XYZ file of C-alpha atoms in Angstrom:
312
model
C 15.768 -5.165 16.743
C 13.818 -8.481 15.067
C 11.522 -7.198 12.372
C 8.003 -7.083 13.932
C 8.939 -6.697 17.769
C 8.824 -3.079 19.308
C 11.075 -1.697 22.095
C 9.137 0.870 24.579
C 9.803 4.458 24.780
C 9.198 7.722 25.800
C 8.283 10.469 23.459
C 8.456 14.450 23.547
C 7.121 16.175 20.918
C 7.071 19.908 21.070
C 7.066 19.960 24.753
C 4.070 16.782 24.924
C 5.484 14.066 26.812
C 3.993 10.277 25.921
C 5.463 7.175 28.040
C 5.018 3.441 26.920
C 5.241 4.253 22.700
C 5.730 0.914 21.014
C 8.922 1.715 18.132
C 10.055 -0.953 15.379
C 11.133 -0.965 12.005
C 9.086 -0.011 9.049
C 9.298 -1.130 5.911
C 10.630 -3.950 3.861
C 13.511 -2.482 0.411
C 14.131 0.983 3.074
C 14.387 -0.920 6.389
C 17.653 -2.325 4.598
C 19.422 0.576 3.552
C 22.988 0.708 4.909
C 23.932 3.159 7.717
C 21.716 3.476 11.047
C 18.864 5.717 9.540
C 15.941 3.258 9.562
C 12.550 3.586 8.950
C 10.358 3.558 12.203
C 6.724 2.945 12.990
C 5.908 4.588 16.123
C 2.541 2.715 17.821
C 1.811 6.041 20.180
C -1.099 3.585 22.386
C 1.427 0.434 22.782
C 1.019 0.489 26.099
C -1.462 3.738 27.168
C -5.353 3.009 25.780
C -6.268 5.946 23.865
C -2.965 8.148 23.784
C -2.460 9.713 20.425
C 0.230 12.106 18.983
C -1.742 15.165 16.970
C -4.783 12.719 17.056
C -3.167 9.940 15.280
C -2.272 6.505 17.079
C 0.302 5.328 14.529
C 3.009 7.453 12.758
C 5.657 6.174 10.773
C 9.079 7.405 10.533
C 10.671 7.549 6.412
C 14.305 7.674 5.712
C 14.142 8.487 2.639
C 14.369 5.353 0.832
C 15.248 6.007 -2.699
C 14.442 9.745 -2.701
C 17.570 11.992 -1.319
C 14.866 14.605 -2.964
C 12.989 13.461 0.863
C 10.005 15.669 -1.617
C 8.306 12.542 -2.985
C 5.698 11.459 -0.799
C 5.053 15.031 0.799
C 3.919 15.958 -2.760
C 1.890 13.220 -3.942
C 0.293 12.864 -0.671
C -0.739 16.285 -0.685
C -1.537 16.654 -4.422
C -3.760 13.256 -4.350
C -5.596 13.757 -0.913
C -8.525 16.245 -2.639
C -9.315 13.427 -4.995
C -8.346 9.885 -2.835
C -8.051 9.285 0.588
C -4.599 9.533 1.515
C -2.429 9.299 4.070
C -1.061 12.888 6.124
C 2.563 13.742 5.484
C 5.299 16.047 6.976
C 8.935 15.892 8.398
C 10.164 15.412 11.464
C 13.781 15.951 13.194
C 14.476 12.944 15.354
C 16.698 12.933 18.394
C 16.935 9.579 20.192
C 18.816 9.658 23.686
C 19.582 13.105 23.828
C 21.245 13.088 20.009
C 20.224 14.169 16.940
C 18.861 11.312 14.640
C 18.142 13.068 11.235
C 15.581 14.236 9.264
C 12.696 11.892 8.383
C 9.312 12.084 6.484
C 6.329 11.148 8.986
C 3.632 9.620 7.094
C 0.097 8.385 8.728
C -0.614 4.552 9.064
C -3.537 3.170 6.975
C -5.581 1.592 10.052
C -8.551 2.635 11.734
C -8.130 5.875 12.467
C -7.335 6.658 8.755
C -10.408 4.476 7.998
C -12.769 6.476 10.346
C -10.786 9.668 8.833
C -12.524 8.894 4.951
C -15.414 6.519 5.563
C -18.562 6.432 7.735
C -16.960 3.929 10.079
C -13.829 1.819 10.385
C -16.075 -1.641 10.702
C -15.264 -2.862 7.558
C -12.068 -5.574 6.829
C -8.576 -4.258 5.495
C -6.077 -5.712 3.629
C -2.591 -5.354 2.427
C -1.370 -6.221 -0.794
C 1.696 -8.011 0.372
C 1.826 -11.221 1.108
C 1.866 -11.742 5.191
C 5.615 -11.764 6.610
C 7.111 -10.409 2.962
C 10.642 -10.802 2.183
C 13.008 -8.932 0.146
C 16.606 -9.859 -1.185
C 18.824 -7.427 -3.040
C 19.635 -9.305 -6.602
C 20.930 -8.588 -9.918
C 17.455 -7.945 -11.347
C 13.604 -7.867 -10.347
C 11.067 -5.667 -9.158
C 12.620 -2.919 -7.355
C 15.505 -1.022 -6.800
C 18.188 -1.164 -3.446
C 19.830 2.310 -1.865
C 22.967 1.213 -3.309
C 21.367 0.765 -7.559
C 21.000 -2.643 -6.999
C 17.376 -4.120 -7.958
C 15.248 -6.240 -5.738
C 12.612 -8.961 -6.235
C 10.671 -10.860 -3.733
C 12.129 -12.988 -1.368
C 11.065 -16.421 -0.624
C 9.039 -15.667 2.890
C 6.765 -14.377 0.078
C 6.540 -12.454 -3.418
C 4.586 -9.584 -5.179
C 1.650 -11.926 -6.023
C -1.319 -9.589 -4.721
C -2.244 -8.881 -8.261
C -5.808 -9.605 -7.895
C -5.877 -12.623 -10.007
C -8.422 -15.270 -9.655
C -6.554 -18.142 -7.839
C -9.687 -20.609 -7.267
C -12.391 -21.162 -4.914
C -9.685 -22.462 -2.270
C -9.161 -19.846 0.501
C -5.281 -20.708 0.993
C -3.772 -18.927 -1.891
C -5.334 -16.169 -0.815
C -4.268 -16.054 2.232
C -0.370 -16.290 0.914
C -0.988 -13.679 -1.540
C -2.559 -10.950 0.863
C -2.599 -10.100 4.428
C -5.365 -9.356 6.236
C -5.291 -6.849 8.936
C -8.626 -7.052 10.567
C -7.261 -10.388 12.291
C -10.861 -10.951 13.786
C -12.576 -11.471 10.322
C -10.409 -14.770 9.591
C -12.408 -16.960 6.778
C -14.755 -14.309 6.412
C -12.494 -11.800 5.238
C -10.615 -13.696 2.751
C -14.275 -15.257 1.555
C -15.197 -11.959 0.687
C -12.153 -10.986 -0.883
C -12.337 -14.233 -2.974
C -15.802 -13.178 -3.930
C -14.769 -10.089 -5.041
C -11.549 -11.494 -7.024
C -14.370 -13.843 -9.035
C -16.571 -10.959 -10.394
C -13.375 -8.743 -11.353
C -11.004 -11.925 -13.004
C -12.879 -15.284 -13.190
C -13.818 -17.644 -15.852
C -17.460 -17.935 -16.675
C -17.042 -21.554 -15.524
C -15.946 -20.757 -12.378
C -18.611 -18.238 -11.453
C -17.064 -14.974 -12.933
C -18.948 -12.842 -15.355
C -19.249 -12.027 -19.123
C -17.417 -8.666 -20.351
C -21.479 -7.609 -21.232
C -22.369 -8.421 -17.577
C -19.127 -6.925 -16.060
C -19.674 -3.434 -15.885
C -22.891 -3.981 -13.604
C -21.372 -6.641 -11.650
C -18.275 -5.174 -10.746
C -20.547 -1.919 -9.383
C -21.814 -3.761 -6.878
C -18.307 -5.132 -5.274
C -15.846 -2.497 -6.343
C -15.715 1.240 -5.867
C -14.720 1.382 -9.379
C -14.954 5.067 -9.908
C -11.988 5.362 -6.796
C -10.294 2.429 -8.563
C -9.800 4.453 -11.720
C -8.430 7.583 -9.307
C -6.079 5.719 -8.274
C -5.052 4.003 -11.644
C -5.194 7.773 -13.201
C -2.787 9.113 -10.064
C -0.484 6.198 -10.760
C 0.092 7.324 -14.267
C 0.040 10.327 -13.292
C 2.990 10.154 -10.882
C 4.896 7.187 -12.451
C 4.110 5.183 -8.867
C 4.744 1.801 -10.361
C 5.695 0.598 -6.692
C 1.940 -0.207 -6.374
C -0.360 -2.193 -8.294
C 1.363 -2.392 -10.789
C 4.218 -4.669 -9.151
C 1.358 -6.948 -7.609
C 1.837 -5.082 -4.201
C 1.875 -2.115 -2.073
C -1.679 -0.970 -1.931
C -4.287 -1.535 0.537
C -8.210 -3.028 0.293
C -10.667 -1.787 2.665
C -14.027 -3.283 2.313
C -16.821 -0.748 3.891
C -19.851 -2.514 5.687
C -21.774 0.242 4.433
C -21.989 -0.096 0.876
C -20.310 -3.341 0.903
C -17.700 -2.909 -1.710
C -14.223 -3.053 -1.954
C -11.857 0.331 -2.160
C -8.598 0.372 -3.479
C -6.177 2.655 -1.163
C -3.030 4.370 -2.628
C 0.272 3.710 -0.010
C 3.671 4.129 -0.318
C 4.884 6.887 -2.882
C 7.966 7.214 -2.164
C 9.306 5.943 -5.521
C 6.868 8.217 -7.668
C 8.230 10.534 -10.290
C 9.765 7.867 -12.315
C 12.124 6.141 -9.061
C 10.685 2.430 -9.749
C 11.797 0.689 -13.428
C 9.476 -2.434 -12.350
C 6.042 -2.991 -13.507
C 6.972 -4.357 -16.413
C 9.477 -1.683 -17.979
C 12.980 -2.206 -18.369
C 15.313 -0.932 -15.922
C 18.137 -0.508 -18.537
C 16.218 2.350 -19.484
C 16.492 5.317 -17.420
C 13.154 7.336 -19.325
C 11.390 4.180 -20.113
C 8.887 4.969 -17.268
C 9.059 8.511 -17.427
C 7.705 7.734 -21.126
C 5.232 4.699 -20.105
C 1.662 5.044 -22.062
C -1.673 5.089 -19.305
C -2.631 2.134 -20.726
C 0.358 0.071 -19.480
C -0.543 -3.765 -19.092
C -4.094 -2.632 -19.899
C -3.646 -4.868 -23.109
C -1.183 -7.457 -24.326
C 0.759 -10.179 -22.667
C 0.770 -8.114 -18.855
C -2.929 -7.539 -19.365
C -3.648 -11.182 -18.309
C -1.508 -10.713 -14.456
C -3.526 -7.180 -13.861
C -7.329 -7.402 -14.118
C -7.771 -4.539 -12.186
C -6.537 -2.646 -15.051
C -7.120 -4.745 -17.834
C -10.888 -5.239 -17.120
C -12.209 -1.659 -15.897
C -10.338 0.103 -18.634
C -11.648 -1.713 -21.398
């Protein structure tokens, strides 16, 4: 099946039939693991307006990526949820044509149900922080890590560049760097996104703001005390698949207060799985031992302003 295209099919779940579900493949690093358990995203109202599996229109489908402990994002989900919003989690046995599939971990879809799940209304504009179309390629070295102890980097259909660095007043590299799921707010979106990107990392020439001015300004376009949950839960749980790489997070700007929130996705690889981030894969503790303040200062500090400016 081409990545991004669905095939249509029929559902039973605990004796509730569903007709016209949209299934593809999920994921970029697990949807390449060898054998034929893939991850799936399940899109329960492809084709039916309004039908939903236990209330949710979207599920996706883990394998298991880089955690035979299949214990990784059950946990964190679970353990983060009181303090961020965060995605549901469970298992699932899958049987597809009559025969059994395998186990997988179902995890909820950051869209707008999620959205109207933690916020007064799902009106606002969400982004991913992955560039749009991203490709991976297994290599000798990079980011991240293949099923087989091979590491990955980013491909060239696009790269983990949504690190919230100022990259002008020109909407384009913004538009390579992050994609933007609420199609309908086109320039608009990514204006506001650029907007947001000056207070938090540009020069004072270019319209940012002084470190004295900074912690007022960044108030008013940042939910800063959920950005520093989510930099705490990180550390916490060793998720350097995240920020921290320059992707795998979400933005979700809320019409009602008008700021940006930073959304936790994809934890999989917590508990020490991912050696990226800036720490050396040749060492199997290094992130198990990594300091809170990683890429808060130093030579890293400069690609991470997230981190670098609300922890100083």
């Amino acid at each position: 099946l081409p990545e991004g295209q669905h095939l249509l099919a029929d559902l039973d779940f605990e004796g509730e039939a569903l007709s016209g579900v949209g299934v593809g493949l999920q994921g970029n690093s697990s949807s390449r693991a060898p054998g034929r358990k893939k991850p799936l995203n399940l899109t329960i109202d492809a084709t039916v307006k309004g039908q939903r599996l236990m209330a949710y229109d979207v599920v996706n489908l883990n394998n298991g990526f880089a955690d035979p402990s299949f214990g990784r994002e059950t946990l964190v989900s679970g353990l983060v949820r009181p303090f961020l919003p965060m995605p549901r989690a469970g298992y699932v046995h899958l049987d597809i044509g009559g025969g059994y599939w395998g186990a997988f971990t179902s995890i909820q879809q950051i869209e707008g149900t999620f959205i109207k799940q933690w916020y007064p209304s799902s009106d606002g504009i969400l982004f991913k922080g992955d560039p749009p179309g991203m490709a991976v390629v297994t290599v000798a070295g990079g980011a991240g890590r293949g099923a087989s102890g091979a590491l990955q980097r980013p491909g060239p259909g696009g790269g983990f560049r949504a690190t919230l660095r100022w990259l002008g007043a020109d909407l384009a590299p913004y538009r390579q760097a992050y994609e933007l799921k609420t199609v309908a707010a086109g320039n608009e979106g990514y204006g506001l996104l650029r907007d947001f990107i000056r207070v938090l990392d540009a020069p004072v020439a270019e319209g940012g703001v002084s470190d004295v001015q900074f912690p007022a300004a960044i108030q008013e376009v940042l939910d800063v005390d959920g950005a520093l949950w989510y930099l705490a839960a990180i550390n916490l749980f060793t998720n350097y698949d995240s920020y921290y790489a320059g992707h795998n997070f979400f933005l979700y700007r809320s019409p009602e207060d008008g700021r940006f929130h930073i959304l936790l996705w994809d934890v999989n690889e917590s508990f020490g799985v991912f050696p990226g981030a800036g720490i050396s894969p040749a060492d199997s503790l290094a992130v198990a031992h990594t300091d809170p303040f990683l890429m808060a200062s130093g030579q890293q500090a400069a690609e991470r302003p997230l981190i670098r400016r609300l922890l100083a």
